[in-house]
Short mmCIF file of C-alpha atoms in Angstrom, two decimals:
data_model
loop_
_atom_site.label_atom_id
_atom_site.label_comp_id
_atom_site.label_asym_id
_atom_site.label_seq_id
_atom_site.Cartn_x
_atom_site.Cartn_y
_atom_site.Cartn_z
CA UNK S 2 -15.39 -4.51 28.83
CA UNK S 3 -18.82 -4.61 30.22
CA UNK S 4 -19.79 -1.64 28.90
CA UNK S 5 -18.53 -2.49 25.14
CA UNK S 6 -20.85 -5.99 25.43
CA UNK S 7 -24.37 -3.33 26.77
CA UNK S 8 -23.40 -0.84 24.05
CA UNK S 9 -22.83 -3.75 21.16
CA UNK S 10 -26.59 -5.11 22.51
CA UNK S 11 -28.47 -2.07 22.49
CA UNK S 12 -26.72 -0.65 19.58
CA UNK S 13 -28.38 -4.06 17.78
CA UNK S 14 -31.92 -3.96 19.12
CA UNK S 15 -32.09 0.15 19.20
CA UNK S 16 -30.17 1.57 16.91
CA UNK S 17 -30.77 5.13 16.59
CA UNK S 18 -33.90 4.71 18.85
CA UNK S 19 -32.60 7.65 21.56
CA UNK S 20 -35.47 10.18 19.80
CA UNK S 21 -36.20 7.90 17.15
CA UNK S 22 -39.06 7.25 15.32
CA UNK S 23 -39.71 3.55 15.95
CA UNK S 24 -41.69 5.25 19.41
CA UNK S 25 -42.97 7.38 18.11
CA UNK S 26 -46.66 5.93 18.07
CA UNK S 27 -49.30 7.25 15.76
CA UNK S 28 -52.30 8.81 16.61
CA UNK S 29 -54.56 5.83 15.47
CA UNK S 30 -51.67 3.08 17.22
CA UNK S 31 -51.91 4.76 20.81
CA UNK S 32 -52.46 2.04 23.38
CA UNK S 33 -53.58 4.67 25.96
CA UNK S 34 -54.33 8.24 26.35
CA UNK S 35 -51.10 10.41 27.14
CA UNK S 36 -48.89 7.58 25.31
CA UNK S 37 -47.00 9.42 23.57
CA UNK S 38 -46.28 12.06 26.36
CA UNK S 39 -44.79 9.45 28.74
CA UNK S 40 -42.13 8.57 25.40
CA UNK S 41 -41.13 12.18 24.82
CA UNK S 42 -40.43 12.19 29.11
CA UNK S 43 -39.08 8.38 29.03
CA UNK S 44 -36.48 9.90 26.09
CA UNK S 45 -35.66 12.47 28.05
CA UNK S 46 -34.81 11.11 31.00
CA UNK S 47 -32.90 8.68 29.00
CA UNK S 48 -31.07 10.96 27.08
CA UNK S 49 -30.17 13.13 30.76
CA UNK S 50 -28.62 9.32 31.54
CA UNK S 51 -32.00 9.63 34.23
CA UNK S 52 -31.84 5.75 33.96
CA UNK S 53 -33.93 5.20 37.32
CA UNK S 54 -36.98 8.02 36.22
CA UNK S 55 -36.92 6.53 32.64
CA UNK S 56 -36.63 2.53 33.67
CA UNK S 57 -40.35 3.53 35.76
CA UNK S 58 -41.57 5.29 32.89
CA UNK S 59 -40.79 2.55 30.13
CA UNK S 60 -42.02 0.19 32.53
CA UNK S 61 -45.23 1.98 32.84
CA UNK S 62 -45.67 2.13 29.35
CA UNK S 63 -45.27 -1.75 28.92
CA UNK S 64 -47.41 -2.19 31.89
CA UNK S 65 -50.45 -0.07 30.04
CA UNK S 66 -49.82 -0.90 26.11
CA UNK S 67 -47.81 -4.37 26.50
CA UNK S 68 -45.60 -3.24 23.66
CA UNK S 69 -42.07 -4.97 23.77
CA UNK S 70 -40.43 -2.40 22.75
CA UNK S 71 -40.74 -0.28 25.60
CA UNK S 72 -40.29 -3.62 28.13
CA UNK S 73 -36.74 -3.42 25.93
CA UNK S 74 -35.92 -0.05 26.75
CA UNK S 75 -36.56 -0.50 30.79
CA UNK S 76 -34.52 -3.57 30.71
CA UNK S 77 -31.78 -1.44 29.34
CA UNK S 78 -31.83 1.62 31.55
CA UNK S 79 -32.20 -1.50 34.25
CA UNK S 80 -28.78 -3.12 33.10
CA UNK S 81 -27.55 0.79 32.82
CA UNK S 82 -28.29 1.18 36.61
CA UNK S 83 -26.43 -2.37 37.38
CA UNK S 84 -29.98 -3.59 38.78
CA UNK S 85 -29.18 -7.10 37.08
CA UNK S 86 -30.93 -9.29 40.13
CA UNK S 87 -34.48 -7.67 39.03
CA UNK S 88 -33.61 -7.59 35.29
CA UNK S 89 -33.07 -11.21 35.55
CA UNK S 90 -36.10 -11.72 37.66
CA UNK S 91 -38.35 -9.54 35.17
CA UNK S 92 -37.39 -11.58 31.92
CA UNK S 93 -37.91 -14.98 33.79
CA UNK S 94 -41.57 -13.79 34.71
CA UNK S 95 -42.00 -12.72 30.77
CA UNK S 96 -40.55 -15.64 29.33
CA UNK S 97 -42.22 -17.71 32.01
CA UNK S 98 -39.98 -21.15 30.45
CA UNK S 99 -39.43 -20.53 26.91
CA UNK S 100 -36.59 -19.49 25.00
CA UNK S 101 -38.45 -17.61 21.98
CA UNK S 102 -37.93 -13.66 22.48
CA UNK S 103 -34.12 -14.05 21.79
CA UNK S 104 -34.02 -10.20 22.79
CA UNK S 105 -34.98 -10.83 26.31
CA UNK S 106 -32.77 -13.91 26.25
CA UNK S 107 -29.75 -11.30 25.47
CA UNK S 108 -30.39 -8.70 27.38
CA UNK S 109 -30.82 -11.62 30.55
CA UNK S 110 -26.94 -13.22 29.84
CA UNK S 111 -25.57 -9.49 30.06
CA UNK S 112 -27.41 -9.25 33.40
CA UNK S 113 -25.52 -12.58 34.68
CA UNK S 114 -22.21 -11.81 33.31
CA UNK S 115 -22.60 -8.41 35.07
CA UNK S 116 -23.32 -9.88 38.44
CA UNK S 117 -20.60 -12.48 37.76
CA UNK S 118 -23.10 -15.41 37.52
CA UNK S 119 -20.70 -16.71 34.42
CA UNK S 120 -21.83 -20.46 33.94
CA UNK S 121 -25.82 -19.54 34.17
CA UNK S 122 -24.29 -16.93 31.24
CA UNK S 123 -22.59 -19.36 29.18
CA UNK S 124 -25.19 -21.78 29.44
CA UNK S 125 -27.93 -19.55 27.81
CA UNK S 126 -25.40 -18.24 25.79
CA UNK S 127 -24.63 -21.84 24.51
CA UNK S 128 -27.85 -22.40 23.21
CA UNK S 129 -28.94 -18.93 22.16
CA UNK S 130 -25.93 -19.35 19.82
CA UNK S 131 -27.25 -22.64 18.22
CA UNK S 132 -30.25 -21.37 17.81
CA UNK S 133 -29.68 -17.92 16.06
CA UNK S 134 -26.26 -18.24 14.64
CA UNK S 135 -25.78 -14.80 15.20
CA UNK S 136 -22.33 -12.55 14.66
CA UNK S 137 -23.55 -10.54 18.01
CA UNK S 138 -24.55 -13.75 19.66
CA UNK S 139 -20.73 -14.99 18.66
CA UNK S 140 -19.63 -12.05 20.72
CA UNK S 141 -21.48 -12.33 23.90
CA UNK S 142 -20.54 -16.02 24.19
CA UNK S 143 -16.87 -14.82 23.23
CA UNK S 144 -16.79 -12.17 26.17
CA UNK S 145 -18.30 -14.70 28.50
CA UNK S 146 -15.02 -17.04 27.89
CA UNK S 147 -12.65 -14.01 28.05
CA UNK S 148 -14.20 -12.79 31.22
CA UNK S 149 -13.46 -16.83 32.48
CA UNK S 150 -9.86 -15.75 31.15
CA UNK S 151 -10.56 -18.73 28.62
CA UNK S 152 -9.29 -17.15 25.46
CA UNK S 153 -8.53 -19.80 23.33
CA UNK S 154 -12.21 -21.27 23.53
CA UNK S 155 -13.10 -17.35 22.97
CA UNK S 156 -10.66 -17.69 20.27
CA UNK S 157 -12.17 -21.00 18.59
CA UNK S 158 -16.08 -19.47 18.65
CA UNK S 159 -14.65 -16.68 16.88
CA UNK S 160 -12.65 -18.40 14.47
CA UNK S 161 -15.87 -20.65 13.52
CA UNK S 162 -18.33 -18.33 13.25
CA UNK S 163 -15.92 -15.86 11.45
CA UNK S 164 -15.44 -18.60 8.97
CA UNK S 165 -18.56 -19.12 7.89
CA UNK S 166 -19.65 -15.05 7.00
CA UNK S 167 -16.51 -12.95 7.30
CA UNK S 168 -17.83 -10.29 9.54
CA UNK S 169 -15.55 -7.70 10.67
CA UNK S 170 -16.80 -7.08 13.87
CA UNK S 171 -15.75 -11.17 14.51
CA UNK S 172 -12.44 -10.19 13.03
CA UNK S 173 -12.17 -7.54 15.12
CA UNK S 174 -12.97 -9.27 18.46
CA UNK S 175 -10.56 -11.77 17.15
CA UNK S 176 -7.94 -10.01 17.05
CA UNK S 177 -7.95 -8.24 20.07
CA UNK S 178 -8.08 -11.34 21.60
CA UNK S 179 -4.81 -12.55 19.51
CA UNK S 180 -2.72 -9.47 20.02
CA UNK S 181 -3.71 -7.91 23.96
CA UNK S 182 -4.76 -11.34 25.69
CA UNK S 183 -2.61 -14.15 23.55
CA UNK S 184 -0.12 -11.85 22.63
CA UNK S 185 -0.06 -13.60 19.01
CA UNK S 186 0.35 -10.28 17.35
CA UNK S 187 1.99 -11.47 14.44
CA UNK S 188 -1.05 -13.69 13.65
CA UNK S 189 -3.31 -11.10 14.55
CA UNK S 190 -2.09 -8.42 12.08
CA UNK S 191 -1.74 -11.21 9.51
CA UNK S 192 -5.85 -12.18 10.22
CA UNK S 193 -6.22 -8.50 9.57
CA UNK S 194 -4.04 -8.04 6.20
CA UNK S 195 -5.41 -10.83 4.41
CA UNK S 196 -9.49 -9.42 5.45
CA UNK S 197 -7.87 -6.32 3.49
CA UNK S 198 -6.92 -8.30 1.00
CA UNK S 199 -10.27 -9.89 0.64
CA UNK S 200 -13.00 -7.78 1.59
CA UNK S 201 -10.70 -4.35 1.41
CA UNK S 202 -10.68 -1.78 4.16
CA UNK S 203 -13.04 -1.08 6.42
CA UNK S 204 -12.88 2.11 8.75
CA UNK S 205 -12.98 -0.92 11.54
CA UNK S 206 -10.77 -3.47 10.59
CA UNK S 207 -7.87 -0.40 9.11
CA UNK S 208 -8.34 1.25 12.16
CA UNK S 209 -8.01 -1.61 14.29
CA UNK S 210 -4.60 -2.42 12.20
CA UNK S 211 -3.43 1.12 12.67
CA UNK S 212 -3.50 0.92 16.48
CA UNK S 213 -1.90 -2.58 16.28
CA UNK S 214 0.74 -1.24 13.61
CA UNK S 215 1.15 2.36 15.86
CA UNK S 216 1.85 0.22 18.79
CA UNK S 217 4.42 -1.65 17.23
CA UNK S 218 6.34 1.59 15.48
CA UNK S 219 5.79 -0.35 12.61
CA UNK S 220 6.20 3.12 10.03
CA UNK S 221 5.71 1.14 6.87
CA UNK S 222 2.78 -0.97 7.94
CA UNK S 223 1.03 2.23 8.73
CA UNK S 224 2.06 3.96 5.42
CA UNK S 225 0.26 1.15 3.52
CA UNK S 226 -2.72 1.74 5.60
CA UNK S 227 -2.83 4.89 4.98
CA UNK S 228 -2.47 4.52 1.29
CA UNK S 229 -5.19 1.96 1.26
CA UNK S 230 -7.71 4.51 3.09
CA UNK S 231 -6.48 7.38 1.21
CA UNK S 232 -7.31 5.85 -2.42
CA UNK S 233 -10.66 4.72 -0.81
CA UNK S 234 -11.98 8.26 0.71
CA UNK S 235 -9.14 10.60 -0.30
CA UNK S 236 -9.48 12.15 3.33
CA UNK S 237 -7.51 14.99 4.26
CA UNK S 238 -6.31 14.06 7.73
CA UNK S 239 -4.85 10.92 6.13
CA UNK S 240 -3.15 12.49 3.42
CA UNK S 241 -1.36 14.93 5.93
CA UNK S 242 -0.29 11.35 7.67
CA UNK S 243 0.74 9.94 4.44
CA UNK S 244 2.99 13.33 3.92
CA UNK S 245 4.44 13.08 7.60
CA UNK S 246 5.82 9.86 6.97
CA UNK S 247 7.68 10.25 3.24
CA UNK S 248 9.07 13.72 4.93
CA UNK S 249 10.29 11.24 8.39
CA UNK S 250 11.24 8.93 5.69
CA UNK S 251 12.97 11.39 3.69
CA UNK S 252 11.16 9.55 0.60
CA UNK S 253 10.91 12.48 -1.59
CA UNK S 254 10.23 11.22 -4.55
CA UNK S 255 7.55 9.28 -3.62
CA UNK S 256 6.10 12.18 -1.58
CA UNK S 257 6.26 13.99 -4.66
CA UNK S 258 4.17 11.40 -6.72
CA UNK S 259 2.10 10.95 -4.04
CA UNK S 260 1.39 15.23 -4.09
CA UNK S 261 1.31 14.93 -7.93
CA UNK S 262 -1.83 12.11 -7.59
CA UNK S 263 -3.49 13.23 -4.62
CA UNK S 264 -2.97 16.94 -5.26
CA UNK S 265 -3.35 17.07 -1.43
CA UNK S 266 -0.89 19.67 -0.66
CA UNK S 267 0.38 21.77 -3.67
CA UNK S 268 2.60 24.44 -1.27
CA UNK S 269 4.61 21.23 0.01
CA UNK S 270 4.90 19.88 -3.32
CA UNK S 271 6.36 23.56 -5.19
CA UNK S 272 8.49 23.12 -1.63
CA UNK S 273 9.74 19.55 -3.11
CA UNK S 274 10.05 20.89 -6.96
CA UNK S 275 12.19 23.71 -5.46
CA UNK S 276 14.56 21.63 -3.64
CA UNK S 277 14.98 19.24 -6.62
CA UNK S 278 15.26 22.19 -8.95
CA UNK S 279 12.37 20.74 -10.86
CA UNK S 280 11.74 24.69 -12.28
CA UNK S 281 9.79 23.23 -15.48
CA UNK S 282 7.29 21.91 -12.58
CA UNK S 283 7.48 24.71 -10.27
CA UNK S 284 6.82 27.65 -12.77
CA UNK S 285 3.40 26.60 -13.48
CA UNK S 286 2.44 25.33 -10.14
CA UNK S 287 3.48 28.42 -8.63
CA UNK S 288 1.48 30.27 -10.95
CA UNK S 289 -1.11 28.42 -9.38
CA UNK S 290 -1.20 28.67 -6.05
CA UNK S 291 -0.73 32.48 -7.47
CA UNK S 292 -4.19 32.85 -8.52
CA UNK S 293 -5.58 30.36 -5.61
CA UNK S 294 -4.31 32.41 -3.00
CA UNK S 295 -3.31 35.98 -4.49
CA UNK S 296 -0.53 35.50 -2.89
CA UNK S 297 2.69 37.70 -4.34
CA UNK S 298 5.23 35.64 -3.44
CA UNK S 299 4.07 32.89 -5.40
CA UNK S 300 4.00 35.14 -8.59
CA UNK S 301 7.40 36.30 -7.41
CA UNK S 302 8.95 32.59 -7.55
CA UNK S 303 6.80 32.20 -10.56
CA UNK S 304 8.79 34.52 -12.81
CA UNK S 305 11.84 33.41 -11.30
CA UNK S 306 11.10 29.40 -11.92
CA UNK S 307 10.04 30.71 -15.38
CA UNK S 308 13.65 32.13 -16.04
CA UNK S 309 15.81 29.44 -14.71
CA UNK S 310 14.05 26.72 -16.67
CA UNK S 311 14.51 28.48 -19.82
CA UNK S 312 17.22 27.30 -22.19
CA UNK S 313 17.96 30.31 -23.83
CA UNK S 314 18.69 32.84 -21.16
CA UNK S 315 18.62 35.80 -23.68
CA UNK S 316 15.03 34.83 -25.32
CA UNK S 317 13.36 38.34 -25.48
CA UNK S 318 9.23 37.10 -24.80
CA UNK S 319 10.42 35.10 -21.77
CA UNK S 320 13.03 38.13 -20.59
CA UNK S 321 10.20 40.90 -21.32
CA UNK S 322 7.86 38.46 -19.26
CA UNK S 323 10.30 37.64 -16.47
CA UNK S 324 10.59 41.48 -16.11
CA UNK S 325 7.15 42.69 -16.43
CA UNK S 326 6.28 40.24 -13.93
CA UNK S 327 9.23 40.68 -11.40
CA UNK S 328 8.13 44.51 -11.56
CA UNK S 329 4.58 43.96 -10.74
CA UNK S 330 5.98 42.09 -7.64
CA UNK S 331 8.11 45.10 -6.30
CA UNK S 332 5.90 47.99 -6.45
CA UNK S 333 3.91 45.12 -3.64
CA UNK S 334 6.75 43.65 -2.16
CA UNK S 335 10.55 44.90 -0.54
CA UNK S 336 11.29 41.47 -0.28
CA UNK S 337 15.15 41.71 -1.29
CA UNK S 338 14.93 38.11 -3.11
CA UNK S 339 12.66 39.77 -6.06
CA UNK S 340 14.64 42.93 -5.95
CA UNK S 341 17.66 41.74 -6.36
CA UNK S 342 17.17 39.07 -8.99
CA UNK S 343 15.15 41.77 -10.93
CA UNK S 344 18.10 44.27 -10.43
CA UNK S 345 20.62 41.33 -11.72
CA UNK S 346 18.16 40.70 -14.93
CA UNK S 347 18.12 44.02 -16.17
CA UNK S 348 22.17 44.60 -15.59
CA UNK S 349 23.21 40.79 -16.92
CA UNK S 350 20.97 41.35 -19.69
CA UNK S 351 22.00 44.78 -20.71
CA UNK S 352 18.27 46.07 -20.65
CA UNK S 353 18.74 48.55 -17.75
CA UNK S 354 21.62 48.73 -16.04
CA UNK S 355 20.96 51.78 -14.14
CA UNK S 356 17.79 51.03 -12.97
CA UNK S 357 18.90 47.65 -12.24
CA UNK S 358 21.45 48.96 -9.62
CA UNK S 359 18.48 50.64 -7.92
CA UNK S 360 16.59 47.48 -6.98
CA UNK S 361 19.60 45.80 -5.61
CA UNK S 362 20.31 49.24 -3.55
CA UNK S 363 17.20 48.42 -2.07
CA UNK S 364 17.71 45.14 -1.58
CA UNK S 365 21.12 46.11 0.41
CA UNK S 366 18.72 48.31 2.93
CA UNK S 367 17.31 44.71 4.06
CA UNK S 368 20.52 43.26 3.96
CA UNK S 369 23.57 45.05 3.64
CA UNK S 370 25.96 42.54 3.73
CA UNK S 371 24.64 39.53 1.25
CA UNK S 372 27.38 38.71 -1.03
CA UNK S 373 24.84 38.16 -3.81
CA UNK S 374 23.35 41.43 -3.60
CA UNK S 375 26.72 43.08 -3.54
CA UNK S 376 28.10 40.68 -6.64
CA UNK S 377 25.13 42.14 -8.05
CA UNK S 378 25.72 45.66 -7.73
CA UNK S 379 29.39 45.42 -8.54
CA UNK S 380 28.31 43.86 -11.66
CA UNK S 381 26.36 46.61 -12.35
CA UNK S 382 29.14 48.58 -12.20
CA UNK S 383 31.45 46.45 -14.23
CA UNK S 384 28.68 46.72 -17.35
CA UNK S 385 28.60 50.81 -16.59
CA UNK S 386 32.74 50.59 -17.34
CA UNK S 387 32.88 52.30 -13.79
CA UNK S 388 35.38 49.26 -12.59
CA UNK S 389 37.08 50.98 -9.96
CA UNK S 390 33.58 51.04 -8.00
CA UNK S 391 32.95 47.34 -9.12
CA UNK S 392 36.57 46.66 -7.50
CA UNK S 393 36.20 48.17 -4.15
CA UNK S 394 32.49 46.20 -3.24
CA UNK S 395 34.51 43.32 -4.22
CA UNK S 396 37.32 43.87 -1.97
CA UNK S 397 34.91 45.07 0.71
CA UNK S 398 33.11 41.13 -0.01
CA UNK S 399 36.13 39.66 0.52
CA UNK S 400 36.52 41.07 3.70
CA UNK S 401 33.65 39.60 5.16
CA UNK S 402 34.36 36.51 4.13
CA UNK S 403 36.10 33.51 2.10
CA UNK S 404 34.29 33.41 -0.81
CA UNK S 405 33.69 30.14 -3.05
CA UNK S 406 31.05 30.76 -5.36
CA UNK S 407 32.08 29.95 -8.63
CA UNK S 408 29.75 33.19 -10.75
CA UNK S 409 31.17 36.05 -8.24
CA UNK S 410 34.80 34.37 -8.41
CA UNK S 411 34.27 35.24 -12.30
CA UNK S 412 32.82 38.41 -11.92
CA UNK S 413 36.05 39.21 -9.59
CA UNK S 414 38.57 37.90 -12.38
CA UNK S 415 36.75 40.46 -15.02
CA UNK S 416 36.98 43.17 -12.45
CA UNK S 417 40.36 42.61 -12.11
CA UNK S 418 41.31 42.80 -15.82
CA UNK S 419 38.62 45.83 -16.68
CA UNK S 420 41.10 47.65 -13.47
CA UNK S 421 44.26 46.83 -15.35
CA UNK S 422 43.03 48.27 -18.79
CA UNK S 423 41.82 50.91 -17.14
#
């Protein structure tokens, strides 16, 4: 807790000062010779968390140029090192009465909270607050209450100040305070929602709503989050949140609009098309990812998805296309899928019946016992008039199992009848 009130102090007073350029002093601004050689050590003995070498060499450097800002950075090594007793000691000698570096005043109440001298804290705290009317000044008197386990006056500072500007960082202390120490956590997610509302949302205040709403398994609170972030920053890592919970939610539809808008994730959205045997979408998404990717299987599904959304089966472009392209696919591929619905076109169709039987012969080397690739090549035979062949891979089908589909229960009842006549 401490550590969160040092870090929100120094963050205010030195923000990105570890290296930075506000100490870096200029050749005509040096207060003594070797100045700026005792910074680049005082950094780095900062930056190697060396807090005790680079409190002495900060100090030494106020001592010899009487420049605040390095008196600053050897108070905060200081409170780093938990040496509050001569922090304390070392702003009462500077301030020698007054209360008019508010800086020193800070960094003084985080030295008395951390040695647990709470009402000497608050007091300063008290009037540092009426005086600068600061949201970081709202905090520290906040943390001084909460650390007195007296979180509804915590609660009430907050409250005010946040009031009056709307910060988030108020909000955010506010909250905590509602939800972990009040246990209000309906309120507190509510105080949060409506700051969306208003102000929209922050990477602090959604954040602090996501852990609120994770905690509570609240799936729907955190899919509005998301959605809110997402149409903000369109960031990946949310979007593959906002797709985890439609597919846990089994919200397809609005996964798929959500894929359609975001175009986030086009292999999980041909995935969706496919299932809903959306082929009019599919065909040219899979054409696509085709060129994206040079992937063959996507060309594949392509031609396929191109055939099944086609009203007229027997159009001759779309067949010759649906063929040219299924053929480009198998002099790359063995997959049996291509082979065999290739093998099927060209018998169904009457454009090659021969060859057709060929593909699905290779298809049966991957998988020898598929009833579709068997229906397929005793359909083949059917078209050559060779039924007797036709009949026995359909008895041999049968065999392996009960059989329901309603096509090869069709293609059996023509076998059947091209056996009688025969």
């Amino acid at each position: 807790m401490f550590k969160m009130i040092i870090f929100s102090i120094f963050v205010l007073f030195f923000s990105g000062c570890v290296g930075d350029s506000s100490l870096t002093v200029k050749q005509n601004q040096k207060a003594f010779d070797g100045e700026d050689r005792y910074i680049m050590f005082a950094l780095r003995a900062e930056e190697l968390k060396d807090y005790n070498t680079s409190a002495k060499l900060f100090n030494t450097l106020y001592e010899r140029s009487h420049k605040k800002e390095y008196l600053y950075r050897s108070l905060r090594s200081e409170l780093l090192l938990k040496d509050d007793d001569k922090v304390i000691s070392k702003i009462d000698d500077v301030l020698d009465g007054k209360f008019d570096d508010f800086k020193l005043v800070r960094f003084k109440i985080v030295a008395l909270m951390q040695s647990g001298k709470l009402e000497l804290a608050k007091k300063d705290a008290l009037k540092l607050v009426g005086l600068t009317k600061d949201t970081n000044d709202y905090l520290l008197m906040s943390e001084i209450y909460i650390k007195q386990n007296k979180f509804n006056t915590a609660l009430k500072y907050l409250e005010g100040a946040y009031v009056k500007e709307y910060n988030e960082k108020l909000l955010d202390r506010l909250a905590i305070i509602l939800y972990v120490n009040l246990e209000r956590k309906k309120d507190a997610i509510a105080y949060l929602k409506t700051h969306i509302m208003v102000n929209g949302c922050s990477e602090l205040i959604c954040n602090r709503l996501i852990s609120f709403y994770s905690n509570e398994n609240d799936i729907d609170g955190l899919l509005s989050i998301y959605l809110k972030i997402y149409t903000q920053n369109h960031n990946k890592i949310i979007a593959s949140k906002i797709i985890q919970i439609y597919n846990y939610q089994k919200e397809y539809i609005k996964l798929m609009d959500f894929l359609e808008d975001s175009k986030s994730d086009d292999h999980m959205l041909l995935k969706i098309y496919i299932n809903l045997n959306d082929y009019k979408k599919a065909y040219p998404l899979a054409r696509k990812l085709y060129k994206e990717t040079n992937n063959i299987d996507y060309l594949g599904q392509s031609a396929i998805f191109e055939y099944e959304n086609s009203e007229n089966k027997n159009e001759k472009v779309m067949l010759n296309d649906v063929v040219s392209t299924l053929g480009d696919v198998v002099k790359k591929s063995d997959e049996p899928l291509y082979l065999n619905y290739l093998g099927y076109l060209l018998i169904e169709h009457d454009i090659d019946v021969k060859k057709g039987i060929t593909y699905i012969d290779r298809a049966l080397i991957a998988n020898p016992l598929s009833i579709y690739y068997l229906d397929s090549k005793a359909w083949g035979y059917y078209k050559l008039g060779e039924c007797k062949k036709a009949d026995a891979i359909m008895k041999e089908m049968f065999n392996l199992e009960n059989i329901n589909e309603p096509e090869v229960l069709q293609h059996l009842e023509k076998i059947k009848k091209c056996v009688k006549l025969k």
